[in-house]
mmCIF file of C-alpha atoms in Angstrom:
data_model
loop_
_atom_site.group_PDB
_atom_site.id
_atom_site.type_symbol
_atom_site.label_atom_id
_atom_site.label_comp_id
_atom_site.label_asym_id
_atom_site.label_seq_id
_atom_site.Cartn_x
_atom_site.Cartn_y
_atom_site.Cartn_z
ATOM 1 C CA THR X 21 -16.703 9.330 -6.592
ATOM 2 C CA PRO X 22 -13.644 11.323 -5.440
ATOM 3 C CA LEU X 23 -11.254 9.428 -3.321
ATOM 4 C CA ARG X 24 -11.563 10.389 0.373
ATOM 5 C CA GLY X 25 -8.322 11.362 2.559
ATOM 6 C CA GLU X 26 -7.301 8.450 4.707
ATOM 7 C CA ARG X 27 -6.967 9.193 8.623
ATOM 8 C CA ASP X 28 -5.380 6.827 10.844
ATOM 9 C CA GLU X 29 -5.455 6.510 14.751
ATOM 10 C CA GLU X 30 -3.183 4.132 16.312
ATOM 11 C CA HIS X 31 -2.479 3.140 19.972
ATOM 12 C CA GLN X 32 0.500 1.158 21.045
ATOM 13 C CA PHE X 33 2.370 -0.002 24.062
ATOM 14 C CA GLY X 34 5.749 -2.093 24.401
ATOM 15 C CA ILE X 35 8.291 -3.088 26.642
ATOM 16 C CA SER X 36 12.106 -3.161 26.317
ATOM 17 C CA ILE X 37 13.956 -5.570 28.734
ATOM 18 C CA PRO X 38 17.691 -6.102 28.906
ATOM 19 C CA VAL X 39 18.733 -9.518 30.679
ATOM 20 C CA ARG X 40 22.636 -10.132 30.654
ATOM 21 C CA GLY X 41 23.103 -8.407 27.499
ATOM 22 C CA TRP X 42 20.189 -9.817 25.608
ATOM 23 C CA ILE X 43 17.555 -7.083 24.500
ATOM 24 C CA ILE X 44 13.990 -8.651 24.610
ATOM 25 C CA GLU X 45 11.324 -6.072 22.981
ATOM 26 C CA SER X 46 7.815 -6.944 22.826
ATOM 27 C CA ASP X 47 4.793 -4.436 21.518
ATOM 28 C CA TYR X 48 1.228 -4.605 20.678
ATOM 29 C CA PHE X 49 -0.541 -1.915 18.446
ATOM 30 C CA ARG X 50 -4.051 -1.336 17.103
ATOM 31 C CA THR X 51 -4.642 1.064 14.231
ATOM 32 C CA GLY X 52 -8.259 2.549 13.316
ATOM 33 C CA VAL X 53 -8.413 3.745 9.831
ATOM 34 C CA LYS X 54 -11.269 5.728 8.111
ATOM 35 C CA ASN X 55 -11.194 5.641 4.217
ATOM 36 C CA PHE X 56 -9.043 2.902 3.941
ATOM 37 C CA PHE X 57 -6.824 3.385 0.984
ATOM 38 C CA ASP X 58 -6.564 0.149 -1.261
ATOM 39 C CA HIS X 59 -6.884 -0.752 -4.875
ATOM 40 C CA ASN X 60 -9.225 -2.748 -7.223
ATOM 41 C CA PRO X 61 -9.179 -3.976 -10.672
ATOM 42 C CA LEU X 62 -11.221 -3.271 -13.532
ATOM 43 C CA GLY X 63 -13.230 -6.162 -14.008
ATOM 44 C CA ASN X 64 -10.663 -9.277 -14.838
ATOM 45 C CA SER X 65 -8.200 -6.869 -16.266
ATOM 46 C CA ASN X 66 -4.436 -5.976 -15.289
ATOM 47 C CA ILE X 67 -5.539 -2.327 -14.748
ATOM 48 C CA PHE X 68 -6.110 -1.010 -11.204
ATOM 49 C CA PHE X 69 -7.656 1.863 -9.701
ATOM 50 C CA PRO X 70 -7.306 3.363 -6.272
ATOM 51 C CA LEU X 71 -10.371 3.211 -3.919
ATOM 52 C CA THR X 72 -11.002 3.978 -0.235
ATOM 53 C CA ILE X 73 -13.002 1.756 2.130
ATOM 54 C CA ALA X 74 -15.005 3.036 4.784
ATOM 55 C CA ARG X 75 -13.072 1.476 8.112
ATOM 56 C CA ALA X 76 -9.869 -0.724 8.505
ATOM 57 C CA ARG X 77 -8.517 -2.096 11.899
ATOM 58 C CA ILE X 78 -4.915 -3.332 12.441
ATOM 59 C CA ARG X 79 -4.049 -5.426 15.197
ATOM 60 C CA ALA X 80 -0.494 -6.648 15.906
ATOM 61 C CA PHE X 81 1.799 -8.269 18.514
ATOM 62 C CA GLU X 82 5.582 -8.117 17.860
ATOM 63 C CA VAL X 83 8.564 -9.566 19.582
ATOM 64 C CA THR X 84 12.212 -9.222 19.004
ATOM 65 C CA ALA X 85 15.578 -10.797 20.591
ATOM 66 C CA ARG X 86 18.831 -9.834 20.120
ATOM 67 C CA SER X 87 21.941 -11.506 21.781
ATOM 68 C CA PRO X 88 25.199 -10.235 23.005
ATOM 69 C CA LEU X 89 28.275 -11.391 21.248
ATOM 70 C CA LEU X 90 28.270 -15.260 22.186
ATOM 71 C CA PHE X 91 31.227 -17.426 22.613
ATOM 72 C CA GLY X 92 33.263 -14.292 21.299
ATOM 73 C CA ARG X 93 31.941 -15.245 17.707
ATOM 74 C CA GLY X 94 28.528 -14.301 16.937
ATOM 75 C CA ARG X 95 25.204 -12.801 17.560
ATOM 76 C CA PHE X 96 21.694 -13.978 17.335
ATOM 77 C CA HIS X 97 18.560 -12.224 16.388
ATOM 78 C CA LEU X 98 14.882 -13.233 16.102
ATOM 79 C CA ALA X 99 11.709 -10.850 15.014
ATOM 80 C CA TYR X 100 8.316 -12.175 15.233
ATOM 81 C CA SER X 101 4.672 -10.562 14.446
ATOM 82 C CA ARG X 102 1.282 -11.719 14.636
ATOM 83 C CA GLN X 103 -0.863 -9.588 12.676
ATOM 84 C CA LYS X 104 -4.515 -9.285 11.439
ATOM 85 C CA ILE X 105 -5.941 -6.831 9.163
ATOM 86 C CA GLU X 106 -9.545 -6.576 8.269
ATOM 87 C CA GLY X 107 -11.548 -3.823 6.561
ATOM 88 C CA GLN X 108 -15.216 -3.198 6.944
ATOM 89 C CA GLY X 109 -17.977 -1.011 5.266
ATOM 90 C CA ALA X 110 -18.873 0.096 1.952
ATOM 91 C CA VAL X 111 -16.318 1.646 -0.984
ATOM 92 C CA THR X 112 -16.681 5.529 0.039
ATOM 93 C CA GLY X 113 -14.385 6.639 -3.094
ATOM 94 C CA GLY X 114 -12.774 5.510 -6.352
ATOM 95 C CA LEU X 115 -13.769 4.347 -9.803
ATOM 96 C CA THR X 116 -14.390 1.013 -9.074
ATOM 97 C CA ASP X 117 -16.609 -0.745 -6.699
ATOM 98 C CA PHE X 118 -17.478 -4.291 -4.842
ATOM 99 C CA ALA X 119 -19.996 -5.636 -2.338
ATOM 100 C CA PRO X 120 -18.173 -6.494 0.908
ATOM 101 C CA PRO X 121 -19.721 -8.550 3.689
ATOM 102 C CA ALA X 122 -21.542 -6.624 6.274
ATOM 103 C CA ASP X 123 -19.054 -7.388 9.081
ATOM 104 C CA PHE X 124 -15.480 -7.317 9.270
ATOM 105 C CA PHE X 125 -13.896 -9.115 6.313
ATOM 106 C CA LEU X 126 -9.907 -9.887 5.779
ATOM 107 C CA LEU X 127 -8.070 -7.846 3.493
ATOM 108 C CA ASP X 128 -5.498 -9.379 1.238
ATOM 109 C CA HIS X 129 -2.509 -7.762 3.234
ATOM 110 C CA ASP X 130 -3.532 -10.410 5.938
ATOM 111 C CA GLN X 131 -0.613 -12.671 6.868
ATOM 112 C CA ARG X 132 -1.274 -13.858 10.224
ATOM 113 C CA HIS X 133 2.538 -14.881 11.547
ATOM 114 C CA THR X 134 5.647 -13.779 10.296
ATOM 115 C CA LEU X 135 9.127 -14.893 11.747
ATOM 116 C CA SER X 136 12.822 -14.134 10.740
ATOM 117 C CA THR X 137 15.436 -15.444 12.856
ATOM 118 C CA GLY X 138 19.071 -15.904 12.113
ATOM 119 C CA PHE X 139 22.574 -15.204 13.655
ATOM 120 C CA VAL X 140 25.913 -13.610 12.292
ATOM 121 C CA ILE X 141 29.523 -15.282 13.057
ATOM 122 C CA ASP X 142 32.812 -13.473 13.041
ATOM 123 C CA LEU X 143 35.366 -15.770 11.344
ATOM 124 C CA PRO X 144 39.026 -15.467 11.119
ATOM 125 C CA SER X 145 40.982 -13.158 9.024
ATOM 126 C CA ARG X 146 38.287 -10.491 9.423
ATOM 127 C CA ALA X 147 35.539 -12.731 7.325
ATOM 128 C CA PHE X 148 31.952 -13.201 8.508
ATOM 129 C CA ALA X 149 29.075 -15.505 7.599
ATOM 130 C CA SER X 150 25.532 -15.179 8.455
ATOM 131 C CA ALA X 151 22.499 -17.440 7.995
ATOM 132 C CA THR X 152 18.542 -16.389 8.215
ATOM 133 C CA ILE X 153 15.375 -18.399 8.130
ATOM 134 C CA ARG X 154 12.423 -16.740 7.067
ATOM 135 C CA TYR X 155 8.676 -18.052 7.815
ATOM 136 C CA GLY X 156 5.336 -16.692 6.929
ATOM 137 C CA SER X 157 2.076 -18.402 7.313
ATOM 138 C CA GLY X 158 0.315 -17.534 4.139
ATOM 139 C CA PHE X 159 -1.244 -14.518 2.501
ATOM 140 C CA LEU X 160 -5.318 -14.671 1.959
ATOM 141 C CA ASP X 161 -6.039 -17.124 -0.866
ATOM 142 C CA GLY X 162 -7.833 -15.161 -3.084
ATOM 143 C CA ASP X 163 -9.884 -11.974 -2.775
ATOM 144 C CA ASN X 164 -12.964 -13.029 -1.075
ATOM 145 C CA SER X 165 -11.883 -16.230 0.732
ATOM 146 C CA PRO X 166 -11.423 -16.384 4.729
ATOM 147 C CA ASN X 167 -8.942 -18.967 4.025
ATOM 148 C CA HIS X 168 -5.079 -18.359 3.730
ATOM 149 C CA LEU X 169 -2.229 -19.954 1.677
ATOM 150 C CA ALA X 170 -0.241 -22.491 2.968
ATOM 151 C CA GLY X 171 2.732 -21.249 5.133
ATOM 152 C CA HIS X 172 6.419 -21.105 3.694
ATOM 153 C CA THR X 173 9.619 -21.233 4.686
ATOM 154 C CA LEU X 174 12.987 -19.694 3.086
ATOM 155 C CA PHE X 175 16.512 -19.935 4.050
ATOM 156 C CA ASP X 176 19.284 -17.409 3.059
ATOM 157 C CA LEU X 177 23.138 -17.263 3.524
ATOM 158 C CA SER X 178 25.952 -14.622 3.061
ATOM 159 C CA PHE X 179 29.586 -14.818 3.398
ATOM 160 C CA GLY X 180 31.992 -11.823 3.410
ATOM 161 C CA LYS X 181 35.287 -10.538 4.201
ATOM 162 C CA SER X 182 36.743 -7.385 5.159
ATOM 163 C CA PHE X 183 40.259 -6.064 3.058
ATOM 164 C CA GLY X 184 42.139 -3.275 4.873
ATOM 165 C CA GLU X 185 40.190 -0.475 6.047
ATOM 166 C CA ASP X 186 38.178 0.361 2.963
ATOM 167 C CA TRP X 187 37.262 -2.825 1.013
ATOM 168 C CA LEU X 188 34.446 -5.249 1.882
ATOM 169 C CA ILE X 189 33.447 -8.267 -0.321
ATOM 170 C CA ALA X 190 30.493 -10.326 0.431
ATOM 171 C CA ILE X 191 28.445 -13.124 -1.303
ATOM 172 C CA GLN X 192 24.647 -13.693 -0.676
ATOM 173 C CA SER X 193 22.326 -16.293 -1.446
ATOM 174 C CA VAL X 194 18.639 -15.675 -1.137
ATOM 175 C CA ASN X 195 16.139 -18.792 -0.971
ATOM 176 C CA VAL X 196 19.185 -21.366 -1.036
ATOM 177 C CA ALA X 197 16.919 -24.282 -1.451
ATOM 178 C CA ASN X 198 15.492 -23.095 -4.327
ATOM 179 C CA ARG X 199 12.067 -23.623 -3.138
ATOM 180 C CA ARG X 200 8.831 -22.602 -5.359
ATOM 181 C CA PHE X 201 5.124 -21.743 -4.106
ATOM 182 C CA LEU X 202 2.455 -19.716 -4.378
ATOM 183 C CA LEU X 203 3.165 -16.598 -2.514
ATOM 184 C CA ASP X 204 0.321 -14.408 -3.630
ATOM 185 C CA ASN X 205 -2.998 -14.728 -5.821
ATOM 186 C CA SER X 206 -4.997 -11.581 -4.735
ATOM 187 C CA ASN X 207 -5.599 -8.671 -7.130
ATOM 188 C CA THR X 208 -4.359 -6.142 -5.038
ATOM 189 C CA PHE X 209 -0.981 -7.161 -5.826
ATOM 190 C CA GLY X 210 -1.274 -7.615 -9.447
ATOM 191 C CA GLY X 211 -2.473 -10.964 -9.822
ATOM 192 C CA THR X 212 -0.771 -14.571 -9.171
ATOM 193 C CA HIS X 213 2.772 -14.351 -7.993
ATOM 194 C CA PHE X 214 5.281 -17.221 -6.906
ATOM 195 C CA VAL X 215 8.358 -16.669 -4.677
ATOM 196 C CA GLU X 216 11.495 -15.872 -6.778
ATOM 197 C CA PRO X 217 13.922 -18.697 -7.070
ATOM 198 C CA ARG X 218 17.049 -18.910 -5.835
ATOM 199 C CA GLN X 219 19.298 -15.501 -6.459
ATOM 200 C CA VAL X 220 23.020 -15.103 -5.733
ATOM 201 C CA TYR X 221 24.308 -11.794 -5.233
ATOM 202 C CA VAL X 222 28.089 -10.508 -5.080
ATOM 203 C CA GLU X 223 28.475 -7.050 -3.360
ATOM 204 C CA VAL X 224 31.961 -4.883 -3.229
ATOM 205 C CA LYS X 225 32.188 -2.154 -1.084
ATOM 206 C CA TYR X 226 34.611 0.836 -0.826
ATOM 207 C CA LYS X 227 34.710 3.177 1.888
ATOM 208 C CA PHE X 228 35.648 6.751 0.797
ATOM 209 C CA HIS X 229 37.543 9.359 2.817
ATOM 210 C CA TYR X 230 36.532 13.030 2.576
#
């Protein structure tokens, strides 16, 4: 069956509140989708074909907070999202098919809670340090389960220093604690994935003048 063109209709509202240098923002949105574009595997293989599902709805509440310069040294930031993604109806296009429930069913993109928070501190001699904590409540456990995988938390660190007006050298470590856990086991993302182990990056920046 030919793929159908996806049509989205989104409604959203939000508010931004400045409080003594802090910026607090909150918004809610609801997206209704006709012919939702997705993927499905060919049997149990790693071959994926696009398909369209009759309907989908995405609902989310988000809040962010950004601080002013605190104690003359650092800034704090926070971002939180509560989201629910559901599909409904039969497959309307594509080369593969499946039998979805009659009512709304969770899609594998669904991760209910996502949080990121951290700070950046200015150090002497034009150096800086930053730390970030990232939390996810877990994606859908498999393709047909209403349950979700366990939640997970990661910790990242970064240090850097500027030299002169043009040079910046920084080192960043992602997943500092070297945690290992199952991140996803749905077919849309190509099978089972575990979180990547600790990674360390070195960054060198030079500002060109024109």
